[in-house]
Coordinates of C-alpha atoms in Angstrom, one line a residue:
Chain A
M725 CA -68.7 -171.3 73.8
P726 CA -69.0 -172.1 77.6
D727 CA -70.6 -169.5 79.6
F728 CA -67.6 -168.9 82.0
L729 CA -65.3 -168.1 78.9
I730 CA -67.5 -165.2 77.7
L731 CA -68.3 -163.8 81.1
M732 CA -64.7 -163.9 82.2
K733 CA -63.0 -163.1 79.0
S734 CA -61.0 -160.3 80.3
E735 CA -60.0 -161.9 83.5
L736 CA -58.6 -165.0 81.6
L737 CA -56.9 -162.7 79.1
I738 CA -54.9 -160.9 81.6
T739 CA -54.1 -164.3 83.3
L740 CA -52.9 -165.4 80.0
I741 CA -50.8 -162.4 79.4
I742 CA -49.3 -162.7 83.0
F743 CA -48.3 -166.4 82.2
T744 CA -46.7 -165.0 78.6
L745 CA -44.6 -162.8 80.3
L746 CA -43.5 -165.3 83.1
L747 CA -42.6 -167.8 80.3
F748 CA -40.2 -165.2 78.6
K749 CA -38.7 -164.2 82.1
L750 CA -38.1 -168.0 82.9
G751 CA -36.2 -168.3 79.2
K752 CA -33.4 -166.2 78.6
G753 CA -35.5 -162.8 79.2
L754 CA -36.0 -160.2 76.4
A755 CA -34.7 -156.7 76.0
N756 CA -36.9 -154.3 77.7
E757 CA -37.7 -152.8 74.3
K758 CA -39.2 -156.0 73.4
I759 CA -41.1 -156.5 76.4
L760 CA -42.5 -153.2 76.3
S761 CA -43.8 -153.4 72.8
L762 CA -45.3 -156.9 73.4
V763 CA -47.0 -155.6 76.6
Q764 CA -48.4 -152.7 74.7
V765 CA -50.0 -155.2 71.8
L766 CA -51.4 -157.3 74.4
L767 CA -53.1 -154.8 76.6
L768 CA -54.6 -153.1 73.7
I769 CA -56.3 -156.3 72.3
N770 CA -57.2 -156.5 76.3
V771 CA -58.9 -153.2 75.9
F772 CA -61.0 -154.1 72.6
V773 CA -61.6 -157.9 74.4
S774 CA -63.4 -156.2 77.4
A775 CA -65.1 -153.6 75.3
I776 CA -67.2 -156.0 73.3
G777 CA -69.8 -158.7 73.9
N778 CA -70.3 -157.6 77.8
T779 CA -73.5 -159.8 78.7
R780 CA -75.4 -160.1 82.0
G781 CA -74.8 -163.3 83.8
S782 CA -73.2 -165.0 86.7
I783 CA -71.5 -167.9 87.1
F784 CA -70.0 -170.1 90.2
G785 CA -73.1 -169.7 92.2
S786 CA -73.0 -166.1 91.6
L787 CA -69.6 -165.6 93.0
F788 CA -68.6 -163.8 89.8
V789 CA -71.3 -161.5 87.9
N790 CA -70.9 -159.5 84.8
S791 CA -73.1 -156.9 83.3
P792 CA -72.6 -154.6 80.5
L793 CA -71.9 -151.6 83.1
I794 CA -69.3 -153.8 84.6
G795 CA -67.7 -154.5 81.2
F796 CA -67.6 -150.7 80.3
Q797 CA -65.8 -150.1 84.0
K798 CA -63.4 -153.0 83.0
T799 CA -62.9 -151.4 79.7
T800 CA -62.2 -148.0 81.4
L801 CA -59.5 -149.5 83.7
S802 CA -57.8 -151.4 80.9
L803 CA -57.5 -148.4 78.8
G804 CA -56.2 -146.7 81.5
V805 CA -53.6 -149.4 82.1
Y806 CA -52.6 -149.6 78.3
L807 CA -51.9 -145.8 78.6
I808 CA -49.7 -145.9 81.5
S809 CA -48.0 -148.8 79.2
L810 CA -47.4 -146.4 76.7
S811 CA -46.3 -143.9 78.5
F812 CA -43.5 -143.2 81.4
S813 CA -41.1 -144.9 78.6
G814 CA -38.2 -143.3 80.2
W815 CA -38.4 -144.9 83.4
F816 CA -39.5 -148.3 81.7
R817 CA -36.6 -148.3 79.5
K818 CA -34.1 -147.8 82.1
H819 CA -35.7 -150.2 84.8
A820 CA -33.9 -154.0 85.1
H821 CA -36.9 -155.5 86.3
L822 CA -39.5 -154.5 83.8
T823 CA -41.1 -158.0 83.4
E824 CA -41.7 -158.2 87.0
F825 CA -42.7 -154.9 87.0
F826 CA -45.9 -155.9 84.2
V827 CA -46.4 -159.1 85.9
L828 CA -47.1 -157.4 89.4
I829 CA -49.2 -154.5 87.9
L830 CA -51.3 -156.8 85.5
S831 CA -52.2 -159.1 88.7
S832 CA -53.5 -155.9 90.4
L833 CA -55.4 -155.3 87.5
L834 CA -56.8 -158.8 87.7
G835 CA -57.5 -158.4 91.4
M836 CA -59.8 -155.0 90.3
Y837 CA -61.4 -156.9 87.4
F838 CA -62.5 -159.7 90.2
L839 CA -63.3 -157.0 92.6
L840 CA -65.7 -155.4 89.9
S841 CA -67.4 -158.6 89.0
S842 CA -67.7 -160.0 92.7
G843 CA -70.9 -161.1 93.8
N844 CA -70.2 -162.3 97.2
L845 CA -68.5 -160.7 100.2
L846 CA -65.5 -163.8 100.1
M847 CA -64.8 -163.1 96.6
L848 CA -64.7 -159.2 97.3
Y849 CA -62.0 -159.6 100.1
L850 CA -59.9 -162.1 98.2
S851 CA -60.0 -160.0 95.0
L852 CA -59.3 -156.8 97.3
E853 CA -56.2 -158.3 98.5
L854 CA -55.1 -159.6 95.2
S855 CA -55.6 -156.1 93.9
T856 CA -53.6 -154.1 96.9
L857 CA -50.8 -156.5 97.7
P858 CA -48.9 -156.4 93.9
L859 CA -49.5 -152.6 94.8
T860 CA -47.4 -152.7 97.9
A861 CA -44.6 -154.4 96.2
L862 CA -44.8 -151.9 93.3
A863 CA -44.5 -148.9 95.9
N864 CA -41.1 -150.4 96.8
F865 CA -40.1 -151.0 93.1
E866 CA -37.1 -148.5 93.5
L867 CA -35.3 -150.6 96.0
E868 CA -32.3 -148.4 96.5
K869 CA -34.2 -145.3 97.1
K870 CA -35.3 -144.6 100.9
K871 CA -38.5 -142.8 100.1
S872 CA -39.9 -145.7 98.1
S873 CA -39.2 -148.4 100.9
E874 CA -41.1 -145.8 103.3
A875 CA -43.9 -145.4 100.8
A876 CA -44.2 -149.1 100.8
M877 CA -44.2 -149.2 104.4
K878 CA -47.0 -147.1 104.8
L879 CA -49.0 -148.7 101.9
I880 CA -48.8 -152.3 103.6
L881 CA -49.7 -151.4 107.1
S882 CA -52.6 -149.1 106.1
S883 CA -54.0 -151.6 103.4
A884 CA -53.5 -154.4 106.0
F885 CA -55.0 -152.4 108.8
S886 CA -57.9 -151.4 106.4
S887 CA -58.4 -155.3 105.2
G888 CA -58.5 -156.2 109.0
V889 CA -61.1 -153.6 109.7
L890 CA -63.1 -154.8 106.5
L891 CA -62.8 -158.5 107.6
F892 CA -64.3 -157.4 111.1
G893 CA -67.5 -155.8 109.5
I894 CA -68.0 -158.7 107.1
S895 CA -67.7 -161.2 110.0
L896 CA -70.4 -159.1 111.9
F897 CA -72.6 -159.3 108.5
Y898 CA -72.2 -162.8 108.4
G899 CA -73.5 -163.5 112.0
A900 CA -76.4 -161.1 111.4
T901 CA -77.7 -162.4 108.0
G902 CA -75.9 -165.9 107.8
S903 CA -74.8 -165.5 104.1
L904 CA -72.1 -164.0 102.1
Q905 CA -74.0 -163.5 98.8
F906 CA -74.7 -160.1 97.8
D907 CA -78.4 -160.3 96.7
I908 CA -79.3 -162.6 99.9
V909 CA -77.4 -160.1 102.6
G910 CA -79.0 -157.1 100.5
T911 CA -82.4 -157.9 101.1
S912 CA -82.5 -159.8 104.5
D913 CA -84.6 -158.7 107.5
V914 CA -82.7 -158.2 110.3
I915 CA -83.4 -156.1 113.2
T916 CA -80.2 -156.2 115.4
G917 CA -77.6 -153.6 115.4
F918 CA -75.0 -155.8 113.8
P919 CA -75.5 -154.7 109.9
I920 CA -75.1 -151.2 110.9
L921 CA -71.8 -151.6 112.7
A922 CA -70.7 -153.8 109.8
L923 CA -71.6 -151.2 107.6
V924 CA -69.4 -148.6 109.5
F925 CA -66.6 -150.9 109.5
I926 CA -66.7 -151.7 105.8
F927 CA -67.4 -148.2 104.6
S928 CA -64.0 -146.9 106.6
A929 CA -62.2 -149.8 104.9
F930 CA -63.2 -148.6 101.6
A931 CA -62.9 -144.9 102.9
F932 CA -59.2 -145.8 103.3
K933 CA -58.7 -147.2 99.9
L934 CA -60.2 -144.4 98.3
S935 CA -58.2 -142.1 100.5
V936 CA -61.4 -140.2 102.1
V937 CA -60.5 -137.8 104.8
P938 CA -59.9 -138.6 108.0
F939 CA -58.7 -142.0 106.2
H940 CA -56.1 -139.9 103.6
L941 CA -53.2 -140.0 105.7
W942 CA -51.0 -142.5 103.6
T943 CA -52.0 -141.0 100.5
A944 CA -49.6 -138.0 100.1
D945 CA -46.7 -140.0 101.5
V946 CA -47.0 -142.9 99.3
Y947 CA -47.9 -140.9 95.8
E948 CA -44.6 -139.0 96.8
G949 CA -42.3 -142.0 97.3
S950 CA -43.6 -144.3 94.9
P951 CA -42.1 -144.5 91.3
L952 CA -44.3 -142.3 89.1
P953 CA -45.9 -145.4 86.7
V954 CA -47.1 -147.0 90.3
T955 CA -48.4 -143.4 91.5
A956 CA -50.2 -143.0 88.2
F957 CA -51.8 -146.5 88.6
L958 CA -52.6 -145.9 92.3
S959 CA -54.5 -142.6 91.7
V960 CA -56.0 -143.3 88.4
I961 CA -56.7 -147.2 88.3
S962 CA -57.1 -148.0 91.9
K963 CA -59.0 -145.1 93.0
G964 CA -61.5 -145.6 89.9
T965 CA -62.1 -149.5 91.0
M966 CA -62.6 -148.4 94.6
A967 CA -65.2 -145.9 93.7
F968 CA -66.9 -148.2 91.4
V969 CA -67.0 -151.1 94.1
L970 CA -68.1 -148.6 96.8
L971 CA -71.2 -147.4 94.6
T972 CA -71.8 -151.5 94.5
L973 CA -71.7 -151.9 98.1
L974 CA -73.8 -148.9 99.0
F975 CA -76.5 -149.6 96.1
K976 CA -76.6 -153.1 96.5
V977 CA -75.5 -154.5 99.8
F978 CA -76.5 -151.7 102.0
S979 CA -79.6 -150.4 100.2
R980 CA -81.7 -150.9 103.2
Y981 CA -79.6 -148.8 105.5
E982 CA -79.5 -145.7 103.3
A983 CA -80.6 -143.5 106.0
V984 CA -77.5 -144.5 107.9
W985 CA -74.9 -143.8 105.2
H986 CA -76.6 -140.7 103.6
W987 CA -75.5 -138.6 106.6
L988 CA -71.8 -140.7 106.7
L989 CA -71.8 -139.9 103.1
V990 CA -72.5 -136.3 103.6
A991 CA -70.1 -135.6 106.4
F992 CA -67.3 -137.6 104.4
S993 CA -67.5 -135.9 101.4
L994 CA -67.5 -132.1 103.1
A995 CA -64.3 -133.3 105.1
T996 CA -62.7 -134.8 101.9
M997 CA -63.2 -131.9 99.9
I998 CA -62.3 -129.0 102.3
I999 CA -59.2 -130.9 103.9
G1000 CA -58.1 -132.2 100.3
N1001 CA -58.3 -128.6 98.9
L1002 CA -56.8 -126.6 101.7
F1003 CA -53.7 -129.1 101.9
A1004 CA -53.3 -128.9 97.8
I1005 CA -53.0 -125.2 98.0
R1006 CA -49.5 -125.5 100.3
Q1007 CA -47.9 -128.2 98.3
H1008 CA -44.6 -127.8 96.5
N1009 CA -43.9 -131.2 95.2
I1010 CA -45.9 -132.0 92.1
K1011 CA -46.6 -135.5 93.0
R1012 CA -48.0 -134.5 96.6
F1013 CA -50.1 -131.9 94.8
L1014 CA -51.7 -134.5 92.5
A1015 CA -52.3 -136.4 95.7
F1016 CA -54.4 -133.9 97.4
S1017 CA -56.0 -132.8 94.3
S1018 CA -56.9 -136.5 93.7
I1019 CA -58.3 -136.6 97.7
A1020 CA -60.3 -133.5 96.7
Q1021 CA -61.7 -135.0 93.3
V1022 CA -62.8 -138.1 95.7
G1023 CA -64.9 -135.6 97.8
F1024 CA -66.7 -135.0 94.9
I1025 CA -67.6 -138.3 93.8
L1026 CA -68.8 -138.8 97.2
V1027 CA -71.1 -136.1 96.6
A1028 CA -72.7 -138.1 93.8
M1029 CA -73.0 -140.8 95.8
V1030 CA -75.8 -139.2 98.0
G1031 CA -78.0 -139.1 95.1
V1032 CA -80.2 -141.6 93.5
P1033 CA -78.5 -144.9 92.5
V1034 CA -78.9 -145.0 88.4
T1035 CA -78.0 -141.4 88.2
A1036 CA -75.3 -141.5 90.7
T1037 CA -73.8 -144.6 89.1
T1038 CA -74.0 -143.2 85.6
A1039 CA -72.1 -139.9 87.0
V1040 CA -69.4 -141.5 88.8
T1041 CA -68.8 -143.7 85.9
Y1042 CA -68.6 -141.1 83.7
F1043 CA -66.5 -139.1 85.7
I1044 CA -64.0 -141.8 86.5
L1045 CA -63.7 -142.2 82.6
V1046 CA -62.8 -138.3 82.5
Y1047 CA -60.6 -138.2 85.7
L1048 CA -58.6 -141.0 83.9
F1049 CA -57.8 -139.1 80.8
S1050 CA -57.0 -135.8 82.7
N1051 CA -55.3 -137.2 85.7
L1052 CA -53.0 -139.6 83.4
A1053 CA -51.9 -136.5 81.1
A1054 CA -51.1 -134.7 84.3
F1055 CA -48.8 -137.7 85.5
V1056 CA -47.3 -138.5 81.9
V1057 CA -46.2 -134.7 81.7
A1058 CA -44.8 -134.9 85.3
G1059 CA -43.3 -137.9 84.2
V1060 CA -41.3 -136.5 81.3
L1061 CA -40.2 -133.5 83.3
Y1062 CA -38.9 -135.7 86.1
D1063 CA -37.2 -138.2 83.6
H1064 CA -35.4 -135.5 81.5
A1065 CA -34.9 -132.7 83.7
G1066 CA -35.5 -134.3 87.4
I1067 CA -38.1 -131.5 87.8
E1068 CA -40.4 -132.2 91.0
D1069 CA -40.9 -129.0 92.6
I1070 CA -43.8 -126.9 91.2
K1071 CA -41.9 -123.7 91.3
R1072 CA -39.3 -125.0 88.6
L1073 CA -42.3 -125.2 86.1
K1074 CA -41.8 -121.3 85.5
G1075 CA -41.8 -120.2 82.1
L1076 CA -42.2 -123.8 80.7
R1077 CA -44.3 -122.6 78.0
Q1078 CA -41.0 -120.8 76.4
S1079 CA -38.9 -124.0 76.5
N1080 CA -41.5 -126.7 76.1
P1081 CA -44.9 -125.5 74.6
F1082 CA -46.1 -128.9 74.0
L1083 CA -45.8 -130.2 77.5
A1084 CA -47.1 -126.7 78.9
W1085 CA -50.3 -126.9 76.9
M1086 CA -50.8 -130.6 77.4
L1087 CA -50.4 -129.7 81.3
A1088 CA -52.4 -126.9 81.2
L1089 CA -55.5 -128.8 79.5
A1090 CA -55.2 -131.5 81.8
L1091 CA -55.3 -129.0 84.8
F1092 CA -58.5 -127.3 83.2
S1093 CA -60.1 -130.6 83.2
L1094 CA -59.4 -131.4 86.7
A1095 CA -60.7 -128.0 87.8
G1096 CA -63.8 -128.1 85.5
I1097 CA -63.6 -125.2 82.9
P1098 CA -66.0 -125.7 80.5
P1099 CA -64.5 -127.0 77.2
A1100 CA -62.9 -129.5 78.9
A1101 CA -64.6 -132.7 79.8
G1102 CA -64.0 -132.5 83.5
F1103 CA -66.6 -129.5 83.6
F1104 CA -69.4 -132.1 82.5
G1105 CA -68.0 -134.8 84.8
K1106 CA -68.4 -132.3 88.0
I1107 CA -72.0 -131.2 86.6
F1108 CA -73.2 -134.7 86.7
L1109 CA -71.7 -135.3 89.8
I1110 CA -73.0 -132.2 91.5
G1111 CA -76.0 -132.5 90.1
T1112 CA -76.5 -136.0 91.2
G1113 CA -75.8 -134.9 94.6
A1114 CA -78.6 -132.2 94.2
Y1115 CA -81.2 -134.8 94.3
S1116 CA -80.5 -135.2 97.9
G1117 CA -82.3 -131.9 98.3
H1118 CA -79.7 -130.5 100.9
V1119 CA -79.0 -127.0 99.3
W1120 CA -76.3 -125.7 101.4
F1121 CA -74.4 -128.8 100.8
I1122 CA -74.3 -128.3 97.1
L1123 CA -73.5 -124.8 97.7
I1124 CA -70.3 -126.0 99.5
A1125 CA -69.4 -128.4 97.0
A1126 CA -69.5 -125.5 94.5
L1127 CA -67.6 -123.2 96.5
N1128 CA -65.1 -125.9 96.8
M1129 CA -64.6 -126.2 93.0
V1130 CA -63.8 -122.4 93.0
V1131 CA -61.2 -123.0 95.7
S1132 CA -59.7 -125.7 93.5
L1133 CA -59.8 -123.7 90.5
Y1134 CA -57.2 -121.1 92.5
Y1135 CA -54.4 -123.9 92.8
Y1136 CA -55.0 -125.6 89.5
L1137 CA -54.7 -122.0 87.5
Q1138 CA -51.8 -121.2 90.1
I1139 CA -49.7 -123.8 87.9
V1140 CA -51.1 -122.5 84.5
K1141 CA -50.0 -118.9 85.7
L1142 CA -46.6 -120.0 86.5
M1143 CA -46.1 -121.9 83.2
F1144 CA -47.4 -119.2 81.0
M1145 CA -47.1 -115.9 82.3
E1146 CA -43.8 -115.9 84.2
D1147 CA -40.2 -116.0 82.9
A1148 CA -38.1 -119.1 84.1
D1149 CA -35.1 -118.2 86.6
H1150 CA -32.8 -121.0 84.8
A1151 CA -33.2 -121.6 80.9
M1152 CA -34.4 -124.9 80.7
P1153 CA -33.2 -127.1 77.7
E1154 CA -36.3 -128.4 75.5
L1155 CA -37.2 -131.9 76.4
K1156 CA -37.2 -134.6 74.2
T1157 CA -40.6 -136.1 74.7
A1158 CA -40.9 -139.9 73.5
R1159 CA -43.2 -140.9 70.5
S1160 CA -45.1 -143.0 72.9
D1161 CA -45.6 -140.6 75.7
R1162 CA -46.4 -138.1 72.7
F1163 CA -49.0 -140.5 71.7
T1164 CA -50.5 -140.9 75.2
L1165 CA -50.7 -137.0 75.6
I1166 CA -52.6 -136.7 72.4
V1167 CA -55.2 -139.4 73.4
C1168 CA -55.7 -138.0 76.7
T1169 CA -56.4 -134.8 75.0
A1170 CA -58.6 -136.2 72.6
G1171 CA -60.7 -137.7 75.3
I1172 CA -60.5 -134.4 77.4
L1173 CA -61.7 -132.3 74.6
L1174 CA -64.2 -134.9 72.8
G1175 CA -65.3 -136.7 76.1
G1176 CA -67.4 -133.7 76.9
V1177 CA -68.7 -132.9 73.6
F1178 CA -70.0 -136.4 72.6
S1179 CA -73.1 -136.7 74.8
W1180 CA -73.7 -140.3 73.6
I1181 CA -71.2 -141.6 76.2
Y1182 CA -73.0 -140.2 79.0
D1183 CA -76.3 -141.4 77.5
Y1184 CA -74.4 -145.0 76.8
I1185 CA -73.6 -145.4 80.5
Q1186 CA -76.9 -144.2 81.8
R1187 CA -78.6 -147.1 79.3
I1188 CA -76.3 -149.8 80.7
S1189 CA -76.3 -148.6 84.2
I1190 CA -80.0 -149.1 84.8
Chain B
M1015 CA -69.4 -174.8 135.0
N1016 CA -71.3 -173.5 132.4
T1017 CA -70.3 -173.7 128.5
P1018 CA -69.3 -170.8 127.2
G1019 CA -71.9 -168.8 124.8
L1020 CA -71.9 -166.7 121.9
Y1021 CA -71.7 -163.8 123.6
H1022 CA -68.5 -164.6 125.6
I1023 CA -66.9 -165.4 122.6
L1024 CA -67.7 -162.2 120.8
F1025 CA -66.4 -160.3 123.9
I1026 CA -63.3 -162.0 123.8
S1027 CA -62.9 -161.6 119.8
T1028 CA -64.2 -157.9 119.9
A1029 CA -61.6 -157.3 123.0
L1030 CA -58.7 -158.9 120.4
F1031 CA -59.8 -156.6 117.8
F1032 CA -59.3 -153.4 119.9
I1033 CA -56.2 -154.4 121.4
G1034 CA -54.9 -155.1 118.0
V1035 CA -56.1 -151.6 116.9
Y1036 CA -54.5 -149.7 120.1
G1037 CA -51.1 -151.7 119.3
F1038 CA -51.4 -150.7 115.7
F1039 CA -51.5 -147.0 116.7
T1040 CA -49.2 -146.7 119.7
R1041 CA -46.2 -149.2 118.9
R1042 CA -43.5 -147.8 117.2
N1043 CA -41.6 -151.0 116.3
L1044 CA -42.7 -152.2 112.7
I1045 CA -42.5 -156.1 113.6
T1046 CA -45.0 -155.3 116.8
I1047 CA -47.2 -153.2 114.8
L1048 CA -47.4 -156.4 112.1
M1049 CA -47.9 -158.5 115.3
S1050 CA -51.2 -156.1 115.9
I1051 CA -52.2 -156.6 112.4
E1052 CA -52.2 -160.3 113.0
L1053 CA -54.3 -160.2 116.5
I1054 CA -57.0 -158.0 114.2
L1055 CA -57.3 -160.7 111.7
N1056 CA -57.5 -163.6 114.3
S1057 CA -60.2 -162.0 116.2
V1058 CA -62.3 -161.8 113.0
C1059 CA -61.3 -165.8 112.5
L1060 CA -62.6 -166.3 116.1
N1061 CA -66.0 -164.2 115.2
F1062 CA -66.4 -166.3 112.0
I1063 CA -66.0 -169.6 113.9
A1064 CA -68.1 -168.5 116.7
F1065 CA -70.8 -167.3 114.3
N1066 CA -70.7 -170.7 112.4
K1067 CA -71.0 -172.6 115.5
Y1068 CA -73.5 -170.7 117.8
V1069 CA -75.7 -168.9 114.9
W1070 CA -75.5 -170.8 111.6
P1071 CA -74.5 -174.4 112.3
E1072 CA -75.9 -175.7 109.1
K1073 CA -73.6 -173.5 106.8
L1074 CA -70.1 -173.8 105.8
D1075 CA -69.2 -170.2 104.6
G1076 CA -67.5 -168.9 107.8
V1077 CA -65.1 -171.7 108.4
F1078 CA -64.0 -171.4 104.7
F1079 CA -63.9 -167.7 105.2
T1080 CA -61.3 -168.6 108.2
L1081 CA -59.2 -170.7 105.8
F1082 CA -58.8 -168.1 103.3
I1083 CA -57.6 -165.4 106.0
I1084 CA -55.3 -167.6 107.2
A1085 CA -53.9 -168.1 103.9
I1086 CA -54.0 -164.4 102.9
A1087 CA -52.7 -163.5 106.2
A1088 CA -49.4 -165.6 105.8
A1089 CA -49.1 -163.8 102.3
E1090 CA -49.5 -160.2 103.6
A1091 CA -47.0 -161.0 106.3
A1092 CA -44.3 -162.1 103.9
L1093 CA -44.9 -159.3 101.7
A1094 CA -44.6 -156.9 105.0
I1095 CA -41.7 -158.6 106.1
A1096 CA -39.8 -158.4 102.9
I1097 CA -40.7 -154.6 102.7
I1098 CA -39.5 -154.1 106.3
I1099 CA -36.4 -155.7 105.4
N1100 CA -35.7 -153.4 102.9
L1101 CA -36.7 -150.4 105.0
Y1102 CA -34.0 -151.9 107.4
R1103 CA -31.4 -152.0 104.5
S1104 CA -31.9 -148.2 103.9
H1105 CA -32.4 -146.7 107.2
N1106 CA -30.6 -149.1 109.7
T1107 CA -33.7 -149.3 111.9
I1108 CA -37.2 -150.7 112.1
D1109 CA -38.6 -147.8 114.3
V1110 CA -41.6 -146.2 112.4
N1111 CA -40.3 -142.7 113.7
A1112 CA -37.0 -143.1 111.6
A1113 CA -38.9 -143.1 108.5
E1114 CA -39.4 -139.5 108.1
E1115 CA -37.8 -138.9 104.6
M1116 CA -41.8 -137.6 103.6
K1117 CA -43.3 -134.6 105.7
Y1118 CA -46.1 -132.1 104.9

């Protein structure tokens, strides 16, 4: 088989799925149920295809690179999108333009695959646009809702601005080094200040995408306004990809300027953890709450990036896998609550255990994992992140990070307390959870509970990230 | 008259970039904000072409990058205008201050 068929297998498969959906759309069109099950089957195949047979190699003049680690990261993303397609069935069944929804979301996923595999700054820019532009259209997917169009407006403006900043940085970098290849620009000896300026610009562009404080202002509004599946995609898949890419950029492209970005990262991660936590405390809307809690989680991810390359890559990749399960479970429960009872306010979760014990337990487990309470995998994820950050030797920095974990415990447990300890103001009916939503929740719970117990997952990531 | 050198062009493109940034943060009309973003992208194009001509005349990466930027800027503008039109339908204005459904 030719090289590119093996190296680009997941990209080719996603393209194929997109074209299949487009063909169905061109014809008579299918009922939502049929499209949904078709997409689910194809995405499940995609998870397996991206999981097996990842070899190291590069094609097209190293525009496109692949390695077992990138393959693992792609598998994580594919798994996330598969779980999203399984859940939110209430929203999916109702929507009139389901095919377009999946075409857009898969285009964005394709962009993210290319982003992870890019070995060249041109490729990086193109795939970044491919991954963000469909997302802005998706944010506007509930056309008749005011909030949705506001969210899309904020998302497109901030992402266009951040890509402009990124491009300015890339142009300075090109001027200084004369190349766009990662391996060439990463090792060049330039004494001018251009690369440092470029580092600042490129880092702030990715800080925008990762919603690092002070570039986070769009996050809460976009999360609140977008439809729930899109919010889940934004906060789990998109955030994970950007974290992976930032790892590559810092450790490969800017490895020679570590003295500069070291303190940049320390400052940004402190600001992100503290502001994200403080704002999360005062949220009443569950989507906004999850937005700020995900900002705080990004702060913890940045803590790990201060450490040694291989350990940091391992810790972040492992954490994103765990974060995917825990955050997705929280979003699925929020989706069921919103679809069947119109609940968006956290206060209305009071006494959820009495009316819907299954949902309450699932949400509680997800929140335990997000907060980092021992049996859940989130605890191990956080331990590895903070342990990696400790390599930097700044004790005060690690101490503040640990104290922030305590603060986050407060607001996560607040919700658990509402659900379990208090009585409902109004009696809530038992909500009917669709079978596929139940399946997602159980898969996520299995991931949360077993992800921490099976240490070979971490060992495996460590082995492939060398 | 002297011919313009690299630093003249870099000065212009950097000025253009920051004019765009200033416009992005101060303007309240969505179309003007979009125009500011185009300014930013064009300053980047100028940068690439200048670097290609003065510093790396034997390479082509900068020119290709410029072509890609122009193509993607067009796609981005199309999408942004579609979103703005939809916003206009629901809010009857394209002032960003009117979009205040969601607040802290």
